[in-house]
Amino acid sequence: MDQRLSHAPDAARDVPDDALLVSYANGDALAGREMVRRLSPILFGYATRVLQDRAEAEDVVQETMLRLWKIAPDWRQGEAKVSTWAYRVTANLCTDRLRKRRGSQINIDDVAEPKADLASAVEAMTDVARSEALTEALNTLPDRQRQAVILRHLEGVSNPDIAKIMDIGVEAVESLTARGRRALKTALSGRKEELGYSDDG
Amino acid sequence: MTDDPRDDAALDALFQAERTRRFEPTPDFMARLEADADAALPRSVSHPQPVLRRTSWLAGVFTASGLSGATLAGIWLGFAMPESFDAFSLLADSSVELTAFLPGADMGSLFDE
């Protein structure tokens, strides 16, 4: 498909991602800019949630987009979703950085057992405290679990797409997110006393 | 481990609240990404004209050339035909051609019968 958009920027918004990429590969600069506008905010949000660092998230997204431009001439329409491919590259780059940062993953067994029920703990928290609590709880998860949970519950990506992004089966995604949820409940319940709320007080 | 349904509801509420938090890239970062895209634009194609613009241009050329061609042809026929085309002389010449193709044919005897 040789659909150029330089003459009509507004028309670019209706063009599918893969057609845009092919158009970019054929020399259409505006198609590339439209891809940046579409993909970058999504990838940046995801990378920021995973890495908890805006500067690192920017590096990861920039690297992802550079790789996208590189493969653009070889992209075959209809074989894969561009967004899924980009998510996958971003996820892998995030994993690399997390591994370097941590050196080793935190085992789910290391997470503290709950000391109180989660529902009452969450109810007592302020919005900011809730966000911080969830972020910190997410950080206790092993990398793969965290990425699966973020993709599923915060980015709203479907399980089949997560399977493609993480290069695993759908059942493995379900298992990761289920274990992630259990671990989060465990970690968050443990925060009840930490935040000053307990069953008897 | 908590299997209390209320804990699941609480966790979902946390997710819901967190989803409303947006992490927007800065304009500077977006500009950097656009500059990267421009710099990596495939060099094999030297910024060709958009297809639609090019086809529109071609359509215009064909339309204009078609109209003007037809007009010129009409004008030429108008001027050239009277001199080079004489319908009566063509009719007269045709009998010559006929006898040439049918040697021995006597056109006069045909009419006599």
GROMACS .gro file of C-alpha atoms in nm:
model
  314
    1MET     CA    1   0.000   0.000   0.000
    2ASP     CA    2   0.141   0.325  -0.109
    3GLN     CA    3  -0.073   0.569   0.074
    4ARG     CA    4   0.097   0.897   0.132
    5LEU     CA    5  -0.032   1.147   0.374
    6SER     CA    6   0.181   1.453   0.329
    7HIS     CA    7  -0.101   1.626   0.151
    8ALA     CA    8  -0.364   1.557   0.415
    9PRO     CA    9  -0.251   1.539   0.779
   10ASP     CA   10  -0.604   1.487   0.906
   11ALA     CA   11  -0.653   1.184   0.683
   12ALA     CA   12  -0.365   1.011   0.863
   13ARG     CA   13  -0.581   0.961   1.170
   14ASP     CA   14  -0.801   0.714   0.984
   15VAL     CA   15  -0.518   0.508   0.840
   16PRO     CA   16  -0.437   0.174   1.014
   17ASP     CA   17  -0.102   0.148   1.191
   18ASP     CA   18   0.049  -0.101   0.949
   19ALA     CA   19  -0.051   0.109   0.647
   20LEU     CA   20   0.109   0.410   0.812
   21LEU     CA   21   0.428   0.217   0.867
   22VAL     CA   22   0.443   0.105   0.505
   23SER     CA   23   0.376   0.461   0.396
   24TYR     CA   24   0.663   0.576   0.617
   25ALA     CA   25   0.887   0.312   0.460
   26ASN     CA   26   0.797   0.460   0.123
   27GLY     CA   27   0.926   0.797   0.227
   28ASP     CA   28   0.624   0.965   0.385
   29ALA     CA   29   0.755   1.170   0.677
   30LEU     CA   30   0.409   1.262   0.800
   31ALA     CA   31   0.320   0.895   0.840
   32GLY     CA   32   0.617   0.861   1.075
   33ARG     CA   33   0.503   1.157   1.280
   34GLU     CA   34   0.156   1.012   1.306
   35MET     CA   35   0.306   0.685   1.431
   36VAL     CA   36   0.497   0.882   1.696
   37ARG     CA   37   0.177   1.058   1.798
   38ARG     CA   38  -0.014   0.730   1.825
   39LEU     CA   39   0.232   0.493   1.982
   40SER     CA   40   0.465   0.698   2.198
   41PRO     CA   41   0.220   0.809   2.468
   42ILE     CA   42   0.095   0.452   2.512
   43LEU     CA   43   0.443   0.305   2.528
   44PHE     CA   44   0.563   0.583   2.753
   45GLY     CA   45   0.279   0.529   2.999
   46TYR     CA   46   0.347   0.158   3.011
   47ALA     CA   47   0.725   0.195   3.046
   48THR     CA   48   0.683   0.457   3.318
   49ARG     CA   49   0.456   0.231   3.519
   50VAL     CA   50   0.695  -0.061   3.484
   51LEU     CA   51   1.020   0.126   3.543
   52GLN     CA   52   0.891   0.399   3.775
   53ASP     CA   53   1.137   0.635   3.614
   54ARG     CA   54   1.045   0.887   3.342
   55ALA     CA   55   1.397   0.929   3.208
   56GLU     CA   56   1.444   0.556   3.171
   57ALA     CA   57   1.099   0.525   3.017
   58GLU     CA   58   1.193   0.790   2.760
   59ASP     CA   59   1.509   0.597   2.671
   60VAL     CA   60   1.312   0.277   2.627
   61VAL     CA   61   1.044   0.438   2.411
   62GLN     CA   62   1.302   0.615   2.198
   63GLU     CA   63   1.486   0.288   2.141
   64THR     CA   64   1.158   0.113   2.056
   65MET     CA   65   1.068   0.375   1.798
   66LEU     CA   66   1.415   0.364   1.644
   67ARG     CA   67   1.380  -0.012   1.603
   68LEU     CA   68   1.039   0.041   1.447
   69TRP     CA   69   1.184   0.278   1.186
   70LYS     CA   70   1.456   0.027   1.116
   71ILE     CA   71   1.220  -0.262   1.042
   72ALA     CA   72   0.965  -0.045   0.860
   73PRO     CA   73   1.091  -0.131   0.507
   74ASP     CA   74   1.052  -0.503   0.583
   75TRP     CA   75   0.714  -0.478   0.755
   76ARG     CA   76   0.452  -0.702   0.601
   77GLN     CA   77   0.100  -0.579   0.638
   78GLY     CA   78  -0.150  -0.805   0.808
   79GLU     CA   79   0.101  -1.031   0.978
   80ALA     CA   80   0.117  -0.857   1.315
   81LYS     CA   81  -0.020  -0.553   1.491
   82VAL     CA   82   0.229  -0.271   1.503
   83SER     CA   83   0.118  -0.174   1.854
   84THR     CA   84   0.167  -0.529   1.979
   85TRP     CA   85   0.513  -0.541   1.823
   86ALA     CA   86   0.601  -0.208   1.984
   87TYR     CA   87   0.466  -0.314   2.323
   88ARG     CA   88   0.676  -0.628   2.296
   89VAL     CA   89   0.997  -0.441   2.223
   90THR     CA   90   0.923  -0.197   2.505
   91ALA     CA   91   0.846  -0.482   2.745
   92ASN     CA   92   1.173  -0.656   2.659
   93LEU     CA   93   1.373  -0.337   2.700
   94CYS     CA   94   1.203  -0.275   3.036
   95THR     CA   95   1.285  -0.629   3.144
   96ASP     CA   96   1.650  -0.578   3.053
   97ARG     CA   97   1.665  -0.261   3.258
   98LEU     CA   98   1.488  -0.416   3.555
   99ARG     CA   99   1.728  -0.707   3.552
  100LYS     CA  100   2.025  -0.477   3.545
  101ARG     CA  101   1.874  -0.265   3.817
  102ARG     CA  102   1.787  -0.548   4.050
  103GLY     CA  103   2.035  -0.815   3.969
  104SER     CA  104   1.780  -1.073   4.067
  105GLN     CA  105   1.406  -1.103   4.084
  106ILE     CA  106   1.207  -1.094   4.405
  107ASN     CA  107   1.047  -1.430   4.463
  108ILE     CA  108   0.677  -1.431   4.526
  109ASP     CA  109   0.742  -1.642   4.835
  110ASP     CA  110   0.937  -1.354   4.985
  111VAL     CA  111   0.631  -1.134   4.997
  112ALA     CA  112   0.490  -1.100   5.348
  113GLU     CA  113   0.173  -1.278   5.440
  114PRO     CA  114  -0.129  -1.055   5.498
  115LYS     CA  115  -0.178  -0.920   5.844
  116ALA     CA  116  -0.523  -0.773   5.782
  117ASP     CA  117  -0.795  -0.775   5.518
  118LEU     CA  118  -0.725  -0.562   5.212
  119ALA     CA  119  -1.070  -0.411   5.177
  120SER     CA  120  -1.059  -0.221   5.503
  121ALA     CA  121  -0.700  -0.115   5.445
  122VAL     CA  122  -0.774   0.032   5.103
  123GLU     CA  123  -1.081   0.205   5.232
  124ALA     CA  124  -0.875   0.388   5.487
  125MET     CA  125  -0.616   0.516   5.244
  126THR     CA  126  -0.619   0.851   5.067
  127ASP     CA  127  -0.601   0.861   4.688
  128VAL     CA  128  -0.232   0.946   4.689
  129ALA     CA  129  -0.159   0.680   4.946
  130ARG     CA  130  -0.356   0.428   4.738
  131SER     CA  131  -0.159   0.507   4.428
  132GLU     CA  132   0.169   0.487   4.616
  133ALA     CA  133   0.063   0.166   4.783
  134LEU     CA  134  -0.029   0.004   4.454
  135THR     CA  135   0.294   0.121   4.292
  136GLU     CA  136   0.502  -0.014   4.575
  137ALA     CA  137   0.307  -0.339   4.577
  138LEU     CA  138   0.360  -0.373   4.203
  139ASN     CA  139   0.731  -0.324   4.258
  140THR     CA  140   0.739  -0.630   4.482
  141LEU     CA  141   0.620  -0.855   4.201
  142PRO     CA  142   0.859  -1.050   3.982
  143ASP     CA  143   0.918  -0.865   3.655
  144ARG     CA  144   0.703  -1.085   3.434
  145GLN     CA  145   0.414  -1.083   3.678
  146ARG     CA  146   0.433  -0.708   3.712
  147GLN     CA  147   0.438  -0.653   3.337
  148ALA     CA  148   0.145  -0.888   3.286
  149VAL     CA  149  -0.057  -0.720   3.561
  150ILE     CA  150   0.019  -0.371   3.432
  151LEU     CA  151  -0.069  -0.465   3.076
  152ARG     CA  152  -0.392  -0.634   3.181
  153HIS     CA  153  -0.523  -0.417   3.462
  154LEU     CA  154  -0.370  -0.074   3.397
  155GLU     CA  155  -0.316  -0.063   3.022
  156GLY     CA  156  -0.630  -0.261   2.940
  157VAL     CA  157  -0.457  -0.496   2.693
  158SER     CA  158  -0.639  -0.824   2.619
  159ASN     CA  159  -0.490  -1.155   2.731
  160PRO     CA  160  -0.429  -1.277   2.372
  161ASP     CA  161  -0.239  -0.957   2.295
  162ILE     CA  162  -0.041  -0.985   2.619
  163ALA     CA  163   0.047  -1.339   2.515
  164LYS     CA  164   0.191  -1.204   2.190
  165ILE     CA  165   0.370  -0.919   2.364
  166MET     CA  166   0.529  -1.148   2.621
  167ASP     CA  167   0.578  -1.436   2.379
  168ILE     CA  168   0.390  -1.683   2.597
  169GLY     CA  169   0.058  -1.866   2.581
  170VAL     CA  170  -0.273  -1.718   2.689
  171GLU     CA  171  -0.291  -1.966   2.977
  172ALA     CA  172   0.049  -1.851   3.098
  173VAL     CA  173  -0.079  -1.493   3.090
  174GLU     CA  174  -0.381  -1.591   3.297
  175SER     CA  175  -0.155  -1.767   3.542
  176LEU     CA  176   0.080  -1.469   3.567
  177THR     CA  177  -0.200  -1.219   3.624
  178ALA     CA  178  -0.375  -1.445   3.877
  179ARG     CA  179  -0.055  -1.493   4.075
  180GLY     CA  180   0.014  -1.123   4.042
  181ARG     CA  181  -0.325  -1.035   4.184
  182ARG     CA  182  -0.277  -1.271   4.477
  183ALA     CA  183   0.065  -1.127   4.546
  184LEU     CA  184  -0.068  -0.772   4.527
  185LYS     CA  185  -0.344  -0.847   4.773
  186THR     CA  186  -0.088  -0.997   5.001
  187ALA     CA  187   0.148  -0.702   4.970
  188LEU     CA  188  -0.126  -0.444   5.012
  189SER     CA  189  -0.281  -0.612   5.309
  190GLY     CA  190   0.056  -0.596   5.475
  191ARG     CA  191   0.051  -0.219   5.440
  192LYS     CA  192  -0.243  -0.178   5.672
  193GLU     CA  193  -0.034  -0.162   5.985
  194GLU     CA  194   0.241   0.024   5.800
  195LEU     CA  195  -0.005   0.300   5.719
  196GLY     CA  196  -0.134   0.315   6.070
  197TYR     CA  197  -0.453   0.114   6.031
  198SER     CA  198  -0.510  -0.213   6.207
  199ASP     CA  199  -0.800  -0.437   6.292
  200ASP     CA  200  -0.807  -0.324   6.649
  201GLY     CA  201  -0.749   0.042   6.583
  202MET     CA  202  -0.320  -1.517   5.111
  203THR     CA  203  -0.661  -1.351   5.096
  204ASP     CA  204  -0.948  -1.507   4.907
  205ASP     CA  205  -1.203  -1.263   5.038
  206PRO     CA  206  -1.411  -1.127   4.745
  207ARG     CA  207  -1.401  -0.787   4.911
  208ASP     CA  208  -1.025  -0.789   4.866
  209ASP     CA  209  -1.067  -0.850   4.493
  210ALA     CA  210  -1.313  -0.562   4.477
  211ALA     CA  211  -1.070  -0.341   4.667
  212LEU     CA  212  -0.786  -0.435   4.435
  213ASP     CA  213  -1.001  -0.362   4.131
  214ALA     CA  214  -1.085  -0.023   4.281
  215LEU     CA  215  -0.713   0.047   4.315
  216PHE     CA  216  -0.655  -0.050   3.953
  217GLN     CA  217  -0.945   0.169   3.845
  218ALA     CA  218  -0.806   0.470   4.030
  219GLU     CA  219  -0.457   0.407   3.898
  220ARG     CA  220  -0.579   0.388   3.538
  221THR     CA  221  -0.690   0.749   3.561
  222ARG     CA  222  -0.330   0.854   3.628
  223ARG     CA  223  -0.179   0.944   3.295
  224PHE     CA  224   0.190   0.954   3.220
  225GLU     CA  225   0.215   1.198   2.932
  226PRO     CA  226   0.539   1.239   2.740
  227THR     CA  227   0.673   1.594   2.735
  228PRO     CA  228   0.653   1.802   2.414
  229ASP     CA  229   1.034   1.807   2.401
  230PHE     CA  230   1.044   1.429   2.408
  231MET     CA  231   0.780   1.404   2.137
  232ALA     CA  232   0.978   1.650   1.924
  233ARG     CA  233   1.287   1.434   1.973
  234LEU     CA  234   1.099   1.126   1.857
  235GLU     CA  235   0.970   1.310   1.551
  236ALA     CA  236   1.323   1.423   1.470
  237ASP     CA  237   1.437   1.060   1.499
  238ALA     CA  238   1.159   0.953   1.262
  239ASP     CA  239   1.258   1.219   1.009
  240ALA     CA  240   1.625   1.127   1.033
  241ALA     CA  241   1.551   0.756   0.984
  242LEU     CA  242   1.316   0.813   0.690
  243PRO     CA  243   1.418   0.560   0.422
  244ARG     CA  244   1.662   0.724   0.181
  245SER     CA  245   1.583   0.502  -0.116
  246VAL     CA  246   1.277   0.708  -0.187
  247SER     CA  247   1.352   1.075  -0.230
  248HIS     CA  248   1.035   1.220  -0.085
  249PRO     CA  249   0.806   1.147  -0.378
  250GLN     CA  250   0.489   1.340  -0.438
  251PRO     CA  251   0.182   1.206  -0.261
  252VAL     CA  252  -0.006   0.956  -0.473
  253LEU     CA  253  -0.333   1.141  -0.464
  254ARG     CA  254  -0.170   1.469  -0.555
  255ARG     CA  255   0.028   1.302  -0.830
  256THR     CA  256  -0.275   1.124  -0.974
  257SER     CA  257  -0.478   1.442  -0.955
  258TRP     CA  258  -0.206   1.619  -1.145
  259LEU     CA  259  -0.196   1.342  -1.405
  260ALA     CA  260  -0.573   1.343  -1.437
  261GLY     CA  261  -0.560   1.715  -1.496
  262VAL     CA  262  -0.297   1.675  -1.764
  263PHE     CA  263  -0.495   1.404  -1.940
  264THR     CA  264  -0.817   1.599  -1.921
  265ALA     CA  265  -0.656   1.916  -2.049
  266SER     CA  266  -0.465   1.737  -2.323
  267GLY     CA  267  -0.777   1.542  -2.427
  268LEU     CA  268  -0.989   1.850  -2.461
  269SER     CA  269  -0.727   2.054  -2.635
  270GLY     CA  270  -0.640   1.762  -2.866
  271ALA     CA  271  -1.000   1.719  -2.970
  272THR     CA  272  -1.034   2.091  -3.031
  273LEU     CA  273  -0.721   2.107  -3.242
  274ALA     CA  274  -0.831   1.801  -3.441
  275GLY     CA  275  -1.165   1.963  -3.512
  276ILE     CA  276  -1.004   2.285  -3.627
  277TRP     CA  277  -0.760   2.095  -3.849
  278LEU     CA  278  -1.038   1.892  -4.008
  279GLY     CA  279  -1.236   2.206  -4.067
  280PHE     CA  280  -0.954   2.367  -4.258
  281ALA     CA  281  -0.792   2.067  -4.422
  282MET     CA  282  -1.085   1.853  -4.536
  283PRO     CA  283  -1.229   2.076  -4.811
  284GLU     CA  284  -0.903   2.075  -5.000
  285SER     CA  285  -0.778   1.723  -4.952
  286PHE     CA  286  -1.112   1.542  -4.933
  287ASP     CA  287  -1.347   1.560  -5.229
  288ALA     CA  288  -1.638   1.317  -5.191
  289PHE     CA  289  -1.740   1.342  -5.560
  290SER     CA  290  -1.396   1.280  -5.692
  291LEU     CA  291  -1.372   0.983  -5.458
  292LEU     CA  292  -1.688   0.837  -5.612
  293ALA     CA  293  -1.553   0.892  -5.960
  294ASP     CA  294  -1.221   0.737  -5.868
  295SER     CA  295  -1.394   0.432  -5.720
  296SER     CA  296  -1.509   0.311  -6.064
  297VAL     CA  297  -1.153   0.332  -6.181
  298GLU     CA  298  -1.048   0.125  -5.885
  299LEU     CA  299  -1.329  -0.126  -5.952
  300THR     CA  300  -1.229  -0.185  -6.315
  301ALA     CA  301  -0.875  -0.217  -6.206
  302PHE     CA  302  -0.970  -0.494  -5.965
  303LEU     CA  303  -1.206  -0.667  -6.212
  304PRO     CA  304  -1.025  -0.668  -6.542
  305GLY     CA  305  -1.257  -0.748  -6.833
  306ALA     CA  306  -1.566  -0.647  -6.647
  307ASP     CA  307  -1.786  -0.438  -6.864
  308MET     CA  308  -1.977  -0.212  -6.641
  309GLY     CA  309  -2.183  -0.078  -6.931
  310SER     CA  310  -2.312  -0.424  -7.030
  311LEU     CA  311  -2.417  -0.488  -6.676
  312PHE     CA  312  -2.642  -0.186  -6.686
  313ASP     CA  313  -2.771  -0.276  -7.033
  314GLU     CA  314  -2.916  -0.603  -6.903
   0.00000   0.00000   0.00000
